[in-house]
Short mmCIF file of C-alpha atoms in Angstrom, two decimals:
data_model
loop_
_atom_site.label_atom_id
_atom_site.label_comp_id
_atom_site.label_asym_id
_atom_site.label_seq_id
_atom_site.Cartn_x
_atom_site.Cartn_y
_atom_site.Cartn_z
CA UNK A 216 18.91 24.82 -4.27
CA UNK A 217 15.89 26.07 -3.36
CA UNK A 218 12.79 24.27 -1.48
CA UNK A 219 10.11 22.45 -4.16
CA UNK A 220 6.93 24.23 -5.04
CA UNK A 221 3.74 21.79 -3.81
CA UNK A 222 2.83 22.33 -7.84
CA UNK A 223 5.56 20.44 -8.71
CA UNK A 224 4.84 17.11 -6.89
CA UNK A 225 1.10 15.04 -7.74
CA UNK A 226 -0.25 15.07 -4.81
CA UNK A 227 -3.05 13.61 -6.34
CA UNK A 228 -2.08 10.86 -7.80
CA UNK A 229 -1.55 8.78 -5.10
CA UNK A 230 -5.73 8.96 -4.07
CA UNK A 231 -6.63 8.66 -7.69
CA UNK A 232 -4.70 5.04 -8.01
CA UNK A 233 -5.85 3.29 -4.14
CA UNK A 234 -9.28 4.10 -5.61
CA UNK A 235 -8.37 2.02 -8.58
CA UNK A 236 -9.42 -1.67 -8.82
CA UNK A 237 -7.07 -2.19 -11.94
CA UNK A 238 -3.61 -3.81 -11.02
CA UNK A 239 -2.77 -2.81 -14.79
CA UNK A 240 -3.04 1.10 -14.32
CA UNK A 241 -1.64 0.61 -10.50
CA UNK A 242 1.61 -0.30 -12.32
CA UNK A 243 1.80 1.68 -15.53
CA UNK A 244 1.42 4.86 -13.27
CA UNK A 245 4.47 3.36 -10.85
CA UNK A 246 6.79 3.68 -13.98
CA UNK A 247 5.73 7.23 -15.04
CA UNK A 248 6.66 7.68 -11.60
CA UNK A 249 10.00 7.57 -11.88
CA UNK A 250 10.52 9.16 -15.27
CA UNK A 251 9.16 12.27 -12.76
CA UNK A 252 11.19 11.63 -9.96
CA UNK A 253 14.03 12.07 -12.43
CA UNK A 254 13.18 15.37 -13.87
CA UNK A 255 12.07 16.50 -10.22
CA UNK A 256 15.69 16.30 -9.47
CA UNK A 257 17.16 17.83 -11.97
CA UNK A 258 14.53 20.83 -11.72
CA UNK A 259 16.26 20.78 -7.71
CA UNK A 260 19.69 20.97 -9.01
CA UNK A 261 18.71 23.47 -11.57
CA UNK A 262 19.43 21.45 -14.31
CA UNK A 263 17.61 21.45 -17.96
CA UNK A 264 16.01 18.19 -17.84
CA UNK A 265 15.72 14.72 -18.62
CA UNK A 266 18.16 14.88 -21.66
CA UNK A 267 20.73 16.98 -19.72
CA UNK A 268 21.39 13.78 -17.03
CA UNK A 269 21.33 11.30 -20.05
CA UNK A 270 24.93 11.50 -21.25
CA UNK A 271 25.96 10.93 -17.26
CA UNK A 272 23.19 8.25 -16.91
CA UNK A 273 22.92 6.66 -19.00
CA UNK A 274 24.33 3.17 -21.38
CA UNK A 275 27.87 2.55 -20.29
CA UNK A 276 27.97 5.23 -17.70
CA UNK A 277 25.68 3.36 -15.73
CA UNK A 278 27.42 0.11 -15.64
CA UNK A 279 30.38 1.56 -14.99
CA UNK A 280 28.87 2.94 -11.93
CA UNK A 281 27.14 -0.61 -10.82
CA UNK A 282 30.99 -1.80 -11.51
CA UNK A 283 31.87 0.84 -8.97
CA UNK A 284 29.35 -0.19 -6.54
CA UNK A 285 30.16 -4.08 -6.54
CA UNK A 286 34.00 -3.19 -6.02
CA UNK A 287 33.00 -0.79 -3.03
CA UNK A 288 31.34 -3.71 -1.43
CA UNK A 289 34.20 -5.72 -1.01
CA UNK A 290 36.43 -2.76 0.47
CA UNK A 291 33.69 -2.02 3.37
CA UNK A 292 33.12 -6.20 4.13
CA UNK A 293 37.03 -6.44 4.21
CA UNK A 294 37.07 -2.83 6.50
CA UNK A 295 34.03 -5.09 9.20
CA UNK A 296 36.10 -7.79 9.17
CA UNK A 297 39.49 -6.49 9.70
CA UNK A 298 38.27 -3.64 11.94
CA UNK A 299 40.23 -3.75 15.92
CA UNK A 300 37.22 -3.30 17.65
CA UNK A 301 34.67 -5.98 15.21
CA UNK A 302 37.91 -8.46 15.69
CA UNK A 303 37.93 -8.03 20.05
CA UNK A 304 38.22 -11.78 21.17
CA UNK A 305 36.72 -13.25 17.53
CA UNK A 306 38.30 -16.16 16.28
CA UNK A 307 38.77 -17.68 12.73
CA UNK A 308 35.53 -19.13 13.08
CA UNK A 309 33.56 -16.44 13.71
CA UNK A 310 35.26 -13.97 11.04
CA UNK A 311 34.51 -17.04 8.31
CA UNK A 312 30.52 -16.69 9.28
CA UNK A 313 30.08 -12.45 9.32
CA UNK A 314 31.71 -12.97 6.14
CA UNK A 315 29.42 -15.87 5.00
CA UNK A 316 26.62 -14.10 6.39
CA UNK A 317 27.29 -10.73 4.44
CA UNK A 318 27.92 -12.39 1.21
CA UNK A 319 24.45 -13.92 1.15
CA UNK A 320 22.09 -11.59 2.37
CA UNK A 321 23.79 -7.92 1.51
CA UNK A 322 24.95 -7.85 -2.21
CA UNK A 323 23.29 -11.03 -3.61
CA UNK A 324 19.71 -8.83 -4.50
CA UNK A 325 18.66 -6.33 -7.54
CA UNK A 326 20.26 -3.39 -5.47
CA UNK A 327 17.87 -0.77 -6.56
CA UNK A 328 17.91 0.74 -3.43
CA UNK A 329 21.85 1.33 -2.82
CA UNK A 330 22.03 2.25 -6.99
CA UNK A 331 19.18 4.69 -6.20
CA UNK A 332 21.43 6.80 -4.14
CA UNK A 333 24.01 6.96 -6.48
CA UNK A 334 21.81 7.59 -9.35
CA UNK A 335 20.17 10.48 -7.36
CA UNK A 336 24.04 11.61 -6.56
CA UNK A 337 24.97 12.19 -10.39
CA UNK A 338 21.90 13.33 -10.77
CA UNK A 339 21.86 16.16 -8.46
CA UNK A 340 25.72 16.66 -9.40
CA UNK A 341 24.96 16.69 -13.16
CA UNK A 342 27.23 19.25 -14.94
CA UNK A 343 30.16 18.81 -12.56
CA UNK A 344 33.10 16.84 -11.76
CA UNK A 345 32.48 14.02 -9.54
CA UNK A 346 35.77 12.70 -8.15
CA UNK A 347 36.60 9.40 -6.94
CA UNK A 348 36.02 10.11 -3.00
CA UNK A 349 32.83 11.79 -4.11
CA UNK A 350 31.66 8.95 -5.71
CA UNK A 351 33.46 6.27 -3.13
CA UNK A 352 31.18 8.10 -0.61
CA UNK A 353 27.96 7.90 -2.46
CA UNK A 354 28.82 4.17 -2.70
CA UNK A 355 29.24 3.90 0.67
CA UNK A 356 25.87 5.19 1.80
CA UNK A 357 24.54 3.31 -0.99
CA UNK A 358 25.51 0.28 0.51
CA UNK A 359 24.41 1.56 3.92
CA UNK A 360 20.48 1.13 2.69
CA UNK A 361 21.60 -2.13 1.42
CA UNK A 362 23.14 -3.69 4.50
CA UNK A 363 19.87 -2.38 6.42
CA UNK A 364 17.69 -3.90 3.52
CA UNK A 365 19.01 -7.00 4.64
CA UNK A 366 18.65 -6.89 7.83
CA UNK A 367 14.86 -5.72 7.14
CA UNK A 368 15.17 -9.09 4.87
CA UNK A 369 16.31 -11.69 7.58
CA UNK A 370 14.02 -10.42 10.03
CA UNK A 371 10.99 -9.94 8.01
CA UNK A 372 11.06 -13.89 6.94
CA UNK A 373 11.56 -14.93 9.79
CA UNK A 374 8.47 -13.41 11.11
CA UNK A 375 6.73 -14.12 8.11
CA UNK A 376 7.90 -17.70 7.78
CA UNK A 377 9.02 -17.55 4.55
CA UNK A 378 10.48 -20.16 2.32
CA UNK A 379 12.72 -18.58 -0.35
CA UNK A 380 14.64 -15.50 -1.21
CA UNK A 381 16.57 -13.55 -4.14
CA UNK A 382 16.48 -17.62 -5.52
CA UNK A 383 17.29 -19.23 -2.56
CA UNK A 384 16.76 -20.59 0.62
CA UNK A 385 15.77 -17.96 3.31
CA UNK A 386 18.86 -17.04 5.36
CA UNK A 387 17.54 -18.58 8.78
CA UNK A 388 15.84 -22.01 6.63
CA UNK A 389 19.82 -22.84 6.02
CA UNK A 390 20.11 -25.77 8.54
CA UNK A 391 23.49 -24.54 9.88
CA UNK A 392 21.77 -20.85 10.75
CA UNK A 393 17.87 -21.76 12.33
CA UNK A 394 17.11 -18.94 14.72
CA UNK A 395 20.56 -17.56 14.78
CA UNK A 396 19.95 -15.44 12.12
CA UNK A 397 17.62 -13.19 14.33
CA UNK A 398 21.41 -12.24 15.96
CA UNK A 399 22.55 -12.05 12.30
CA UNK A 400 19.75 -9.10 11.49
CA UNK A 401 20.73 -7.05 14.15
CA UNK A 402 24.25 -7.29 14.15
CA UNK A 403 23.54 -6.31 9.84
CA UNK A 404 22.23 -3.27 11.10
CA UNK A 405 24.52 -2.30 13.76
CA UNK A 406 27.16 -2.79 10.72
CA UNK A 407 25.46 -0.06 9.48
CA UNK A 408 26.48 2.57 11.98
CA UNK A 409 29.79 1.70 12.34
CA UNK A 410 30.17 2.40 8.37
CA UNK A 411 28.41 5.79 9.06
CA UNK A 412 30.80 6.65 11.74
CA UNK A 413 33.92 5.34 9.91
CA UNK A 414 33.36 7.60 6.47
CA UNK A 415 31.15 10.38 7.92
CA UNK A 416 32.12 11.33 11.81
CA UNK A 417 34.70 14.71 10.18
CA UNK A 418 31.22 15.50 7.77
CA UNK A 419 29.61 18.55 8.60
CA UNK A 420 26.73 16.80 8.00
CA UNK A 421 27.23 13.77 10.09
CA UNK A 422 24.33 15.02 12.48
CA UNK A 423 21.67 15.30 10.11
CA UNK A 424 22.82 11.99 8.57
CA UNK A 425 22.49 9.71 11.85
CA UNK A 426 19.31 11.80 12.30
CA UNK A 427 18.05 10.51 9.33
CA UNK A 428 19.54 7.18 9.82
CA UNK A 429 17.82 6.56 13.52
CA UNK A 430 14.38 8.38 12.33
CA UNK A 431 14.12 5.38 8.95
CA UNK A 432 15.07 2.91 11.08
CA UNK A 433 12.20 3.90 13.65
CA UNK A 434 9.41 4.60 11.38
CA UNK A 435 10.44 1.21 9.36
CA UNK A 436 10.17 -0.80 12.72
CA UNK A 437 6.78 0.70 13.04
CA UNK A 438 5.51 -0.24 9.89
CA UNK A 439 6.68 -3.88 10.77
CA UNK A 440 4.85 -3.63 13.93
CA UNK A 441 1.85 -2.05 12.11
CA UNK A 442 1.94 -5.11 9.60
CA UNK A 443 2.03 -7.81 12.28
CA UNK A 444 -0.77 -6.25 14.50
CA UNK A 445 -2.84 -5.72 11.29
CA UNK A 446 -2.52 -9.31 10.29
CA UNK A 447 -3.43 -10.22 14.07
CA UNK A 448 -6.49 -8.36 13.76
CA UNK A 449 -7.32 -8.97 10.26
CA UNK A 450 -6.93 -12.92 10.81
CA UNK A 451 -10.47 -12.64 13.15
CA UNK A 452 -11.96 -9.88 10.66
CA UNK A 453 -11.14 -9.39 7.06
CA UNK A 454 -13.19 -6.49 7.48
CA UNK A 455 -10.64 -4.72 9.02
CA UNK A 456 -8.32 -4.69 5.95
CA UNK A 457 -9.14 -1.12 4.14
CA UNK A 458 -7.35 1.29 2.03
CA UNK A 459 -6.61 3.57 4.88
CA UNK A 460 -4.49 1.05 7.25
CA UNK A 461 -3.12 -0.59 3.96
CA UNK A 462 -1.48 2.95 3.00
CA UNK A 463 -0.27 3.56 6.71
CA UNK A 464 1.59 -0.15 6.85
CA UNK A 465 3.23 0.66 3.32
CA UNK A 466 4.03 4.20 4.12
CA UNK A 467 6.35 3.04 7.40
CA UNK A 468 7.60 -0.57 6.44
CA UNK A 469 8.43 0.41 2.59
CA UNK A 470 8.44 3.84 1.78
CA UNK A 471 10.95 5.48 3.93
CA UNK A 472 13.69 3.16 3.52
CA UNK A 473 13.47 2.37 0.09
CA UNK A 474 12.30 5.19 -1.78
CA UNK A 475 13.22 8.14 0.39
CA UNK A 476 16.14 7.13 2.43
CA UNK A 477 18.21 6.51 -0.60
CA UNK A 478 17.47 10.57 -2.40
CA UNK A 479 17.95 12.20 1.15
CA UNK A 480 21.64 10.53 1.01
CA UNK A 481 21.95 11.76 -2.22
CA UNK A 482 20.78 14.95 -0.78
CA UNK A 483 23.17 15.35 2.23
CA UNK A 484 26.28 14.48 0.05
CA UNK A 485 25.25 17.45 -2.10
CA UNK A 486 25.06 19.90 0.84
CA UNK A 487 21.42 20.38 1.38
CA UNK A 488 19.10 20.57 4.18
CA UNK A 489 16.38 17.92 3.97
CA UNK A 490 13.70 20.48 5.49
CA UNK A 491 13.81 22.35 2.56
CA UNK A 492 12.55 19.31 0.34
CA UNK A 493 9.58 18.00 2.07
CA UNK A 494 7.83 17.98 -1.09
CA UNK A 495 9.80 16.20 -2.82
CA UNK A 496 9.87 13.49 0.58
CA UNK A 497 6.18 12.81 -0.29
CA UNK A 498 6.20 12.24 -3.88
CA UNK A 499 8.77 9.99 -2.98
CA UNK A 500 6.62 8.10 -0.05
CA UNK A 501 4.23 7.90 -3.14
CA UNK A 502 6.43 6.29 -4.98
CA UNK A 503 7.12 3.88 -2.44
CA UNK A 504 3.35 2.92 -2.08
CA UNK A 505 2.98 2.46 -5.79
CA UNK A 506 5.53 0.07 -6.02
CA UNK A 507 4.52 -2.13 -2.72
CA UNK A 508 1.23 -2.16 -4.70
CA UNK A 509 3.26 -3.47 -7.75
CA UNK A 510 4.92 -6.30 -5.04
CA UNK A 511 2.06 -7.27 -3.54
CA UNK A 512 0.65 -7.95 -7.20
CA UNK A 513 3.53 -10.11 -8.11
CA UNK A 514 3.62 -11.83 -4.79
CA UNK A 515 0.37 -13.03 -5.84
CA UNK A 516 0.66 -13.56 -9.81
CA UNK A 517 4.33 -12.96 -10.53
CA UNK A 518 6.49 -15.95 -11.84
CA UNK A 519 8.67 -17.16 -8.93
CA UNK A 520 11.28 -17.44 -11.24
CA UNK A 521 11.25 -14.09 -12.46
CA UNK A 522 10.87 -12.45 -8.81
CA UNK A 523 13.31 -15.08 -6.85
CA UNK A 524 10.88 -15.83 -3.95
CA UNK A 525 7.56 -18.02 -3.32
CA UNK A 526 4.78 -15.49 -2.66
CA UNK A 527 2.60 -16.13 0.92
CA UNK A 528 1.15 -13.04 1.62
CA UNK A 529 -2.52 -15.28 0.95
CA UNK A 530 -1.31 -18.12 3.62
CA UNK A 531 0.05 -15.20 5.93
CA UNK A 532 -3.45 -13.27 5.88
CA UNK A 533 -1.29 -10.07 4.91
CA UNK A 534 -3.23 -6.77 4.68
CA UNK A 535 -1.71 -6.69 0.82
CA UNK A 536 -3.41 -4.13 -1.64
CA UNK A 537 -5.22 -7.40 -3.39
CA UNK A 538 -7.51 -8.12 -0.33
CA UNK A 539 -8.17 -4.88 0.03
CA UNK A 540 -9.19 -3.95 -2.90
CA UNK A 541 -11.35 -7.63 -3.54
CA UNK A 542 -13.07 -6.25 0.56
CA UNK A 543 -14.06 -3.41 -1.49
CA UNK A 544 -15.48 -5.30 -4.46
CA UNK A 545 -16.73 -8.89 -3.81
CA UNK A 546 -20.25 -9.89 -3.85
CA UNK A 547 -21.58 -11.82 -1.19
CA UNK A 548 -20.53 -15.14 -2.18
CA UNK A 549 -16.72 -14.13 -2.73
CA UNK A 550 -17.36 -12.18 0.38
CA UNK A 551 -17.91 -15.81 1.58
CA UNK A 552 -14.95 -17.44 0.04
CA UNK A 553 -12.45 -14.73 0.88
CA UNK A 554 -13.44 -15.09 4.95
CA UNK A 555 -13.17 -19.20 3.98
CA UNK A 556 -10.00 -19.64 2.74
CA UNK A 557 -7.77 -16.36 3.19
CA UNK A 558 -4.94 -16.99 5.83
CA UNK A 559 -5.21 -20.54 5.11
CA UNK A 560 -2.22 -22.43 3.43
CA UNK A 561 -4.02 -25.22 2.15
CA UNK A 562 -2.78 -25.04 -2.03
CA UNK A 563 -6.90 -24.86 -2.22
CA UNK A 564 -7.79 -22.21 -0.08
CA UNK A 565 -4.64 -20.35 -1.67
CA UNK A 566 -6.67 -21.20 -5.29
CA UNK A 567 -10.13 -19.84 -4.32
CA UNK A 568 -8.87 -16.62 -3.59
CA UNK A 569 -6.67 -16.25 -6.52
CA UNK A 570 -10.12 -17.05 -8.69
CA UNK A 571 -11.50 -14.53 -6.90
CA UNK A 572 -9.11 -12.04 -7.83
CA UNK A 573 -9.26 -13.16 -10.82
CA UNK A 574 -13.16 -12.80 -10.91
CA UNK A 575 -12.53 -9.11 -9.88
CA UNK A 576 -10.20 -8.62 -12.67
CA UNK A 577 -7.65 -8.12 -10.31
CA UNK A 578 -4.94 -9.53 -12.69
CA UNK A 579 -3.54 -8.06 -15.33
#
């Protein structure tokens, strides 16, 4: 497999939709997205195209593979809690609450992430055999992004005092957990190199792969930092929210981990280098930003129901894409009651800006 031409990926795409006021277009160009990343894949394997992957892809092949997945969970929680060295000194006790603890924050989500590296897996393996250690290991790093998803998860609402997740109550809200859970982050993330080690120490490409591991987890603890000092800031001055520190904050607390941790994976099971698919590494950051364009939109208007949370970026005072783009647009009296009533959680102040947004045909 050769290294991507820069023709292949839109480099352009990403500018032409920030300078887009319409939440409508934002998200109609986030699915043709994918539909790309798809055929981008297949173009690296050297496969025909979209039609090629479909008989591997898609219908029942596909959830026989999320079957897979699910079953592959309860092997590695069962591995953590039965390893020698997890089990040093532990009692009953504290076996019962890892096990507690993984059950509701790792598997209970959409797992897009951990399915994305086994979709990019067949993909990139389309027109041969796949056998079942293959596949075991592709679920394996799958889960990986999914154990350090939640971690990302327990952490981020604490910090962002959040209410409810994936339908329920926030991990740390439970009155049994509180503050404990920031322990409970971590150790999800430690889990995550001690699966790593376990499957992929005898790899040849165990380097590259805890390179990759300990460079996402960096850059995604920078974006968190970015968000938090941008929110800082922006909470004295809502002038300071623009496109350009928007795109940065996305680009290191979303886009790594979730759109291009899960293809290099895919990648480094297949044998490649990931230096020879830098292009393909920023469509996929520009995927990323598309879609935390599409979150931020449903944080706002999406139906808690649908999306299994309570949106706050508005009571937060969150540098999301909709401030940004209303800074850009307002007149001077929704100048006025953006600086009023953003960062506030009064249901009121939470209302004005909404009709704002609204006013700015900012919904869809």
């Amino acid at each position: 497999m050769g290294a991507l031409a820069a023709s292949q990926v839109p480099s352009g795409l990403l500018r032409a939709a920030l300078s887009l006021a319409s939440a409508g277009e934002i998200i109609r160009r986030a699915s043709r997205l994918e539909d790309e990343l798809k055929d981008l894949l297949l173009r690296v394997h050297g496969g025909g195209g979209r039609a090629a992957a479909a008989g591997e892809q898609g219908g029942a092949g596909v959830e026989r593979n999320k079957e897979r997945f699910l079953c592959a969970y309860e092997r590695l929680k069962s591995e953590l809690l039965d390893d020698r060295a997890f089990n040093f000194d532990f009692t009953e006790e504290t076996r019962q609450w890892v096990a507690k603890m993984l059950d509701y924050n790792v598997p209970r989500g959409k797992l897009n992430r951990g399915l994305s590296v086994i979709d990019s897996y067949m993909l990139l393996r389309e027109g041969t055999k796949v056998d079942d250690e293959d596949f075991y290991l592709a679920c394996v790093l799958g889960w990986c992004v999914e154990w350090l998803q939640a971690s990302a998860l327990v952490l981020d609402d604490i910090t962002d005092n959040a209410y409810t997740r994936r339908d329920n109550l926030c991990w740390y809200k439970l009155p049994t957990v509180g503050l404990s859970a920031i322990n409970d982050g971590v150790l999800l993330k430690c889990h995550v190199q001690a699966i790593i080690k376990r499957y992929f120490k005898e790899k040849f490409y165990f380097l590259d792969l805890m390179e990759l591991w300990n460079e996402i987890g960096l850059q995604t603890a920078m974006g968190q930092m970015l968000d938090l000092i941008t929110t800082h800031t922006g909470a004295k001055d809502l002038a300071r929210y623009r496109i350009q520190g928007y795109h940065r904050i996305v680009k290191y607390k979303t886009s790594y981990y979730s759109f291009y941790l899960p293809v290099a994976c895919a990648l480094l099971l297949n044998g490649a280098k990931l230096s020879d698919y830098i292009e393909l590494k920023n469509l996929l950051i520009e995927m990323g930003v598309y879609f935390q364009i599409q979150d931020d939109y449903l944080d706002c208007f999406g139906d808690t129901k649908v999306i299994g949370k309570v949106g706050t970026d508005i009571e937060d005072c969150k540098c999301s894409w909709l401030i940004v783009q209303a800074m850009e647009l307002a007149n001077e009296n929704e100048m006025k009651i953006l600086y009023e009533n953003y960062g506030k959680s009064d249901p009121q102040c939470v209302a004005a800006v909404k009709n704002v947004y609204k006013e700015l045909d900012l919904q869809v």
